[in-house]
Amino acid sequence: MTYSVVLMGTPSFAVPILEALQESDNYDVKAVVTQPDRPQGRKHALTPSPVKVAALAYDVPVLQPEKISGSPEMQEVIDINPDFIVTAAFGQFLPTKLLDAAKIAAVNTHASLLPKYRGGAPVHYAIMNGDKETGVSIMYMVKKMDAGDVIDTIKVPITSTDNVGTMFEKLSIAGRDLLIKTLPKIANGDIDPMKQNEEEVTFSPNIPHDMQNLNFATETAQELDWHIRGLYPTHPAFVQVFDQRVKITDVTPLSELTVQEPGTIVEKSKKQFKVASANGTVVQINRLQPAGKSEMAISAYLNGAGKDLKVGQKWATINE
């Protein structure tokens, strides 16, 4: 049997799902709904979402409402009356009238182990909180955000070098495989959905700008590492260095301790740059991006803008 599907998604996380559905004989993707093209880069060029690019490559019709609720595009999906509506990081609430348009089910592929991390930034918060694992949940769509019964889950470890970018890649593949395995079970009734325990619910709202501020005075070396990896590359963390904002993209928390005040340079060589952080801990800066410059290795920074820095000098000055 071939099931008709409308896929709703926007970032690269949803692309493997579209590819798997499109390349399977068991599914017929009738349309893709994605966010409108947005300006990106220094020239603010209108740029299509990764899902739109993939859909056009497959010659799948693309719908791009600014807001799906009450839009003509919503009525188009209702008129299609697909077997499944599948969402994956779509970024908008769906009205009940739209969810009810699915003949079999409207399901969501969410990048967390629900009920943990409902919301728009589950991967970011999992890394920033130092979690050792996260995963993907396939759940029924309901009007309340990420609150539907969970149909199936898969766990994915978070390693000490993973960031948001690498975890999105891993979770998109895990989510694709889990969804393709789960859809036929839903159609056949071979599932045992679980209600979410409301007492265990946590939330992961979209990343506010001030969350990108690093605070060497209150964050230990390990916490700085989680913070930086939990925002990279989508919302790079930064610190104020003298009169300049510097993005920090890769660090190593060290086991050594120091009596220097947080933000002070503890050690400097041609290739190493160590800075004091909270509770006497020390973090090694591996990669950074000064304002107006490209991201660079610390050796390049120390050979250029940072060549006159001295051990014992206060380097990180923000939020102290």
Tab-separated table of N, CA and C in Angstrom, residues 13-133:
chain	number	residue	atom	x	y	z
A	13	PHE	N	17.441	19.314	9.464
A	13	PHE	CA	17.000	18.173	10.280
A	13	PHE	C	15.908	17.378	9.570
A	14	ALA	N	15.043	18.060	8.806
A	14	ALA	CA	13.901	17.398	8.180
A	14	ALA	C	14.224	16.820	6.801
A	15	VAL	N	15.373	17.162	6.252
A	15	VAL	CA	15.679	16.736	4.875
A	15	VAL	C	15.806	15.213	4.740
A	16	PRO	N	16.551	14.523	5.626
A	16	PRO	CA	16.614	13.058	5.486
A	16	PRO	C	15.242	12.393	5.545
A	17	ILE	N	14.324	12.959	6.305
A	17	ILE	CA	12.964	12.403	6.375
A	17	ILE	C	12.279	12.547	5.020
A	18	LEU	N	12.376	13.726	4.415
A	18	LEU	CA	11.792	13.921	3.092
A	18	LEU	C	12.417	12.965	2.079
A	19	GLU	N	13.730	12.838	2.129
A	19	GLU	CA	14.414	11.958	1.180
A	19	GLU	C	13.948	10.511	1.336
A	20	ALA	N	13.823	10.056	2.580
A	20	ALA	CA	13.412	8.667	2.823
A	20	ALA	C	11.981	8.425	2.360
A	21	LEU	N	11.091	9.373	2.632
A	21	LEU	CA	9.701	9.227	2.200
A	21	LEU	C	9.608	9.235	0.680
A	22	GLN	N	10.349	10.137	0.068
A	22	GLN	CA	10.270	10.294	-1.384
A	22	GLN	C	10.841	9.082	-2.122
A	23	GLU	N	11.872	8.496	-1.551
A	23	GLU	CA	12.549	7.390	-2.233
A	23	GLU	C	11.921	6.030	-1.923
A	24	SER	N	10.928	5.996	-1.037
A	24	SER	CA	10.252	4.741	-0.717
A	24	SER	C	9.019	4.572	-1.605
A	25	ASP	N	8.773	3.335	-2.019
A	25	ASP	CA	7.556	3.039	-2.800
A	25	ASP	C	6.306	3.047	-1.927
A	26	ASN	N	6.505	3.101	-0.610
A	26	ASN	CA	5.357	3.021	0.301
A	26	ASN	C	4.716	4.369	0.586
A	27	TYR	N	5.369	5.455	0.108
A	27	TYR	CA	4.859	6.790	0.430
A	27	TYR	C	4.830	7.669	-0.813
A	28	ASP	N	3.851	8.536	-0.859
A	28	ASP	CA	3.701	9.510	-1.943
A	28	ASP	C	3.598	10.895	-1.304
A	29	VAL	N	4.682	11.667	-1.370
A	29	VAL	CA	4.695	12.994	-0.753
A	29	VAL	C	3.941	13.960	-1.664
A	30	LYS	N	2.770	14.360	-1.223
A	30	LYS	CA	1.893	15.209	-2.026
A	30	LYS	C	2.304	16.678	-1.993
A	31	ALA	N	2.876	17.107	-0.876
A	31	ALA	CA	3.304	18.508	-0.757
A	31	ALA	C	4.240	18.643	0.432
A	32	VAL	N	5.052	19.688	0.365
A	32	VAL	CA	5.914	20.070	1.490
A	32	VAL	C	5.506	21.471	1.925
A	33	VAL	N	5.337	21.649	3.222
A	33	VAL	CA	5.044	22.971	3.787
A	33	VAL	C	6.268	23.412	4.579
A	34	THR	N	6.783	24.585	4.261
A	34	THR	CA	8.000	25.059	4.913
A	34	THR	C	7.926	26.565	5.102
A	35	GLN	N	8.861	27.107	5.882
A	35	GLN	CA	8.874	28.543	6.134
A	35	GLN	C	9.215	29.302	4.846
A	36	PRO	N	8.737	30.555	4.733
A	36	PRO	CA	9.091	31.373	3.556
A	36	PRO	C	10.600	31.592	3.459
A	37	ASP	N	11.065	31.907	2.250
A	37	ASP	CA	12.473	32.257	2.066
A	37	ASP	C	12.817	33.423	2.987
A	38	ARG	N	14.012	33.360	3.610
A	38	ARG	CA	14.437	34.402	4.543
A	38	ARG	C	15.755	35.020	4.086
A	39	PRO	N	15.972	36.333	4.380
A	39	PRO	CA	17.266	36.948	4.056
A	39	PRO	C	18.364	36.368	4.923
A	40	GLN	N	19.491	36.056	4.305
A	40	GLN	CA	20.629	35.500	5.034
A	40	GLN	C	21.924	36.116	4.526
A	41	GLY	N	22.954	36.073	5.378
A	41	GLY	CA	24.274	36.561	4.992
A	41	GLY	C	24.364	38.072	5.021
A	42	ARG	N	25.562	38.570	4.757
A	42	ARG	CA	25.807	40.008	4.818
A	42	ARG	C	25.016	40.775	3.763
A	43	LYS	N	24.705	40.114	2.650
A	43	LYS	CA	23.953	40.782	1.583
A	43	LYS	C	22.446	40.572	1.735
A	44	HIS	N	22.055	39.844	2.779
A	44	HIS	CA	20.631	39.602	3.075
A	44	HIS	C	19.898	39.018	1.860
A	45	ALA	N	20.530	38.114	1.189
A	45	ALA	CA	19.912	37.472	0.026
A	45	ALA	C	18.808	36.523	0.480
A	46	LEU	N	17.653	36.586	-0.194
A	46	LEU	CA	16.564	35.678	0.142
A	46	LEU	C	17.012	34.241	-0.104
A	47	THR	N	16.872	33.408	0.909
A	47	THR	CA	17.411	32.048	0.844
A	47	THR	C	16.320	31.043	1.193
A	48	PRO	N	16.116	30.027	0.361
A	48	PRO	CA	15.098	29.011	0.671
A	48	PRO	C	15.554	28.106	1.804
A	49	SER	N	14.604	27.496	2.492
A	49	SER	CA	14.948	26.552	3.557
A	49	SER	C	15.551	25.292	2.933
A	50	PRO	N	16.348	24.551	3.702
A	50	PRO	CA	16.897	23.285	3.189
A	50	PRO	C	15.810	22.320	2.715
A	51	VAL	N	14.674	22.311	3.396
A	51	VAL	CA	13.586	21.413	2.994
A	51	VAL	C	13.006	21.845	1.648
A	52	LYS	N	12.895	23.144	1.416
A	52	LYS	CA	12.393	23.606	0.123
A	52	LYS	C	13.343	23.194	-0.999
A	53	VAL	N	14.627	23.366	-0.764
A	53	VAL	CA	15.614	22.993	-1.786
A	53	VAL	C	15.485	21.518	-2.140
A	54	ALA	N	15.353	20.675	-1.113
A	54	ALA	CA	15.232	19.236	-1.355
A	54	ALA	C	13.922	18.908	-2.064
A	55	ALA	N	12.845	19.565	-1.661
A	55	ALA	CA	11.540	19.285	-2.269
A	55	ALA	C	11.531	19.646	-3.753
A	56	LEU	N	12.113	20.781	-4.085
A	56	LEU	CA	12.152	21.197	-5.494
A	56	LEU	C	12.985	20.229	-6.325
A	57	ALA	N	14.035	19.678	-5.722
A	57	ALA	CA	14.863	18.697	-6.436
A	57	ALA	C	14.061	17.449	-6.781
A	58	TYR	N	13.072	17.144	-5.931
A	58	TYR	CA	12.200	15.982	-6.185
A	58	TYR	C	10.935	16.383	-6.953
A	59	ASP	N	10.820	17.656	-7.293
A	59	ASP	CA	9.641	18.166	-7.999
A	59	ASP	C	8.374	17.983	-7.166
A	60	VAL	N	8.521	18.150	-5.846
A	60	VAL	CA	7.367	18.081	-4.933
A	60	VAL	C	6.816	19.491	-4.749
A	61	PRO	N	5.505	19.688	-4.831
A	61	PRO	CA	4.932	21.028	-4.608
A	61	PRO	C	5.302	21.584	-3.237
A	62	VAL	N	5.628	22.873	-3.196
A	62	VAL	CA	6.066	23.526	-1.958
A	62	VAL	C	5.086	24.633	-1.585
A	63	LEU	N	4.647	24.626	-0.330
A	63	LEU	CA	3.775	25.669	0.206
A	63	LEU	C	4.557	26.429	1.271
A	64	GLN	N	4.486	27.781	1.247
A	64	GLN	CA	5.291	28.574	2.176
A	64	GLN	C	4.463	29.683	2.850
A	65	PRO	N	3.530	29.323	3.697
A	65	PRO	CA	2.757	30.368	4.385
A	65	PRO	C	3.591	31.061	5.451
A	66	GLU	N	3.400	32.368	5.602
A	66	GLU	CA	4.064	33.072	6.719
A	66	GLU	C	3.512	32.555	8.028
A	67	LYS	N	2.199	32.306	8.041
A	67	LYS	CA	1.538	31.706	9.197
A	67	LYS	C	0.523	30.701	8.687
A	68	ILE	N	0.635	29.454	9.109
A	68	ILE	CA	-0.176	28.391	8.522
A	68	ILE	C	-1.642	28.501	8.937
A	69	SER	N	-1.898	28.936	10.169
A	69	SER	CA	-3.272	28.970	10.664
A	69	SER	C	-4.136	29.915	9.836
A	70	GLY	N	-5.203	29.385	9.271
A	70	GLY	CA	-6.145	30.185	8.505
A	70	GLY	C	-5.676	30.591	7.121
A	71	SER	N	-4.532	30.098	6.691
A	71	SER	CA	-3.974	30.497	5.398
A	71	SER	C	-4.565	29.678	4.251
A	72	PRO	N	-4.467	30.182	3.010
A	72	PRO	CA	-4.880	29.375	1.859
A	72	PRO	C	-4.081	28.074	1.761
A	73	GLU	N	-2.818	28.119	2.196
A	73	GLU	CA	-1.986	26.909	2.161
A	73	GLU	C	-2.530	25.840	3.116
A	74	MET	N	-3.067	26.284	4.247
A	74	MET	CA	-3.678	25.319	5.175
A	74	MET	C	-4.861	24.623	4.504
A	75	GLN	N	-5.660	25.376	3.776
A	75	GLN	CA	-6.809	24.774	3.104
A	75	GLN	C	-6.340	23.797	2.020
A	76	GLU	N	-5.202	24.130	1.374
A	76	GLU	CA	-4.671	23.202	0.361
A	76	GLU	C	-4.325	21.856	0.988
A	77	VAL	N	-3.715	21.893	2.183
A	77	VAL	CA	-3.366	20.643	2.866
A	77	VAL	C	-4.635	19.888	3.257
A	78	ILE	N	-5.629	20.620	3.754
A	78	ILE	CA	-6.894	19.973	4.123
A	78	ILE	C	-7.525	19.317	2.896
A	79	ASP	N	-7.465	20.002	1.764
A	79	ASP	CA	-8.051	19.458	0.536
A	79	ASP	C	-7.293	18.222	0.038
A	80	ILE	N	-5.999	18.191	0.290
A	80	ILE	CA	-5.214	17.003	-0.095
A	80	ILE	C	-5.703	15.785	0.697
A	81	ASN	N	-6.065	16.038	1.987
A	81	ASN	CA	-6.587	14.968	2.850
A	81	ASN	C	-5.641	13.758	2.861
A	82	PRO	N	-4.371	13.992	3.271
A	82	PRO	CA	-3.364	12.915	3.188
A	82	PRO	C	-3.592	11.841	4.244
A	83	ASP	N	-2.968	10.694	4.013
A	83	ASP	CA	-3.000	9.665	5.062
A	83	ASP	C	-2.247	10.147	6.300
A	84	PHE	N	-1.064	10.725	6.085
A	84	PHE	CA	-0.246	11.213	7.201
A	84	PHE	C	0.122	12.682	6.992
A	85	ILE	N	0.087	13.451	8.069
A	85	ILE	CA	0.799	14.725	8.146
A	85	ILE	C	1.991	14.486	9.057
A	86	VAL	N	3.184	14.740	8.538
A	86	VAL	CA	4.411	14.536	9.305
A	86	VAL	C	5.089	15.884	9.487
A	87	THR	N	5.370	16.254	10.729
A	87	THR	CA	6.102	17.483	10.984
A	87	THR	C	7.481	17.157	11.548
A	88	ALA	N	8.450	18.000	11.222
A	88	ALA	CA	9.808	17.849	11.725
A	88	ALA	C	10.435	19.236	11.770
A	89	ALA	N	10.493	19.810	12.961
A	89	ALA	CA	11.075	21.145	13.142
A	89	ALA	C	10.434	22.158	12.197
A	90	PHE	N	9.116	22.178	12.171
A	90	PHE	CA	8.408	23.101	11.283
A	90	PHE	C	8.424	24.514	11.840
A	91	GLY	N	8.253	24.660	13.146
A	91	GLY	CA	8.385	25.970	13.759
A	91	GLY	C	7.102	26.756	13.922
A	92	GLN	N	5.929	26.124	13.712
A	92	GLN	CA	4.660	26.812	13.935
A	92	GLN	C	3.672	25.851	14.591
A	93	PHE	N	2.745	26.409	15.375
A	93	PHE	CA	1.652	25.601	15.903
A	93	PHE	C	0.690	25.259	14.769
A	94	LEU	N	0.116	24.063	14.836
A	94	LEU	CA	-0.840	23.636	13.822
A	94	LEU	C	-2.243	23.590	14.420
A	95	PRO	N	-3.224	24.216	13.760
A	95	PRO	CA	-4.603	24.184	14.255
A	95	PRO	C	-5.177	22.761	14.235
A	96	THR	N	-6.105	22.518	15.139
A	96	THR	CA	-6.733	21.197	15.213
A	96	THR	C	-7.404	20.836	13.895
A	97	LYS	N	-8.006	21.833	13.243
A	97	LYS	CA	-8.671	21.565	11.965
A	97	LYS	C	-7.700	20.994	10.943
A	98	LEU	N	-6.455	21.467	10.986
A	98	LEU	CA	-5.432	20.956	10.064
A	98	LEU	C	-4.992	19.553	10.476
A	99	LEU	N	-4.764	19.350	11.766
A	99	LEU	CA	-4.338	18.026	12.236
A	99	LEU	C	-5.382	16.967	11.901
A	100	ASP	N	-6.669	17.361	11.997
A	100	ASP	CA	-7.747	16.406	11.729
A	100	ASP	C	-7.858	16.054	10.250
A	101	ALA	N	-7.126	16.780	9.386
A	101	ALA	CA	-7.190	16.490	7.948
A	101	ALA	C	-6.466	15.193	7.584
A	102	ALA	N	-5.611	14.713	8.477
A	102	ALA	CA	-4.897	13.467	8.204
A	102	ALA	C	-5.831	12.275	8.399
A	103	LYS	N	-5.925	11.410	7.370
A	103	LYS	CA	-6.851	10.259	7.465
A	103	LYS	C	-6.385	9.255	8.512
A	104	ILE	N	-5.061	9.047	8.631
A	104	ILE	CA	-4.554	8.070	9.608
A	104	ILE	C	-4.020	8.778	10.853
A	105	ALA	N	-3.074	9.718	10.663
A	105	ALA	CA	-2.506	10.387	11.844
A	105	ALA	C	-1.680	11.588	11.428
A	106	ALA	N	-1.592	12.552	12.349
A	106	ALA	CA	-0.626	13.652	12.245
A	106	ALA	C	0.418	13.422	13.321
A	107	VAL	N	1.662	13.229	12.913
A	107	VAL	CA	2.718	12.881	13.869
A	107	VAL	C	3.879	13.851	13.735
A	108	ASN	N	4.595	13.985	14.841
A	108	ASN	CA	5.744	14.890	14.889
A	108	ASN	C	7.010	14.105	15.200
A	109	THR	N	8.108	14.498	14.568
A	109	THR	CA	9.430	13.946	14.882
A	109	THR	C	10.161	14.989	15.704
A	110	HIS	N	10.258	14.768	17.016
A	110	HIS	CA	10.816	15.782	17.922
A	110	HIS	C	12.181	15.336	18.434
A	111	ALA	N	13.145	16.275	18.430
A	111	ALA	CA	14.531	15.929	18.764
A	111	ALA	C	14.804	15.974	20.263
A	112	SER	N	14.044	15.202	21.021
A	112	SER	CA	14.346	14.998	22.445
A	112	SER	C	13.610	13.756	22.910
A	113	LEU	N	13.954	13.332	24.109
A	113	LEU	CA	13.243	12.203	24.720
A	113	LEU	C	12.127	12.784	25.583
A	114	LEU	N	10.977	12.980	24.962
A	114	LEU	CA	9.844	13.585	25.674
A	114	LEU	C	9.433	12.726	26.867
A	115	PRO	N	9.011	13.386	27.975
A	115	PRO	CA	8.558	14.776	28.096
A	115	PRO	C	9.674	15.791	28.344
A	116	LYS	N	10.936	15.383	28.238
A	116	LYS	CA	12.041	16.315	28.453
A	116	LYS	C	12.223	17.205	27.226
A	117	TYR	N	12.412	18.482	27.463
A	117	TYR	CA	12.734	19.455	26.420
A	117	TYR	C	11.647	19.614	25.353
A	118	ARG	N	10.425	19.900	25.782
A	118	ARG	CA	9.437	20.375	24.821
A	118	ARG	C	9.871	21.769	24.337
A	119	GLY	N	9.604	22.086	23.079
A	119	GLY	CA	9.915	23.425	22.592
A	119	GLY	C	10.866	23.437	21.420
A	120	GLY	N	11.325	24.631	21.065
A	120	GLY	CA	12.025	24.837	19.809
A	120	GLY	C	13.518	24.626	19.822
A	121	ALA	N	14.140	24.403	20.993
A	121	ALA	CA	15.607	24.259	21.013
A	121	ALA	C	16.033	23.092	21.900
A	122	PRO	N	15.472	21.906	21.679
A	122	PRO	CA	15.778	20.788	22.585
A	122	PRO	C	17.231	20.333	22.529
A	123	VAL	N	17.844	20.391	21.363
A	123	VAL	CA	19.226	19.921	21.248
A	123	VAL	C	20.172	20.894	21.973
A	124	HIS	N	19.921	22.185	21.815
A	124	HIS	CA	20.761	23.189	22.479
A	124	HIS	C	20.772	22.965	24.002
A	125	TYR	N	19.582	22.809	24.583
A	125	TYR	CA	19.497	22.698	26.040
A	125	TYR	C	20.081	21.373	26.535
A	126	ALA	N	19.923	20.316	25.780
A	126	ALA	CA	20.484	19.025	26.205
A	126	ALA	C	21.998	19.133	26.352
A	127	ILE	N	22.658	19.790	25.389
A	127	ILE	CA	24.116	19.936	25.464
A	127	ILE	C	24.499	20.942	26.546
A	128	MET	N	23.812	22.073	26.607
A	128	MET	CA	24.157	23.090	27.605
A	128	MET	C	23.984	22.576	29.025
A	129	ASN	N	23.060	21.639	29.232
A	129	ASN	CA	22.842	21.078	30.567
A	129	ASN	C	23.780	19.916	30.876
A	130	GLY	N	24.653	19.575	29.927
A	130	GLY	CA	25.616	18.514	30.175
A	130	GLY	C	25.039	17.119	30.117
A	131	ASP	N	23.908	16.936	29.428
A	131	ASP	CA	23.304	15.610	29.308
A	131	ASP	C	24.233	14.658	28.554
A	132	LYS	N	24.194	13.411	28.930
A	132	LYS	CA	25.019	12.398	28.266
A	132	LYS	C	24.312	11.767	27.075
A	133	GLU	N	23.004	11.943	27.002
A	133	GLU	CA	22.263	11.394	25.869
A	133	GLU	C	21.013	12.228	25.632
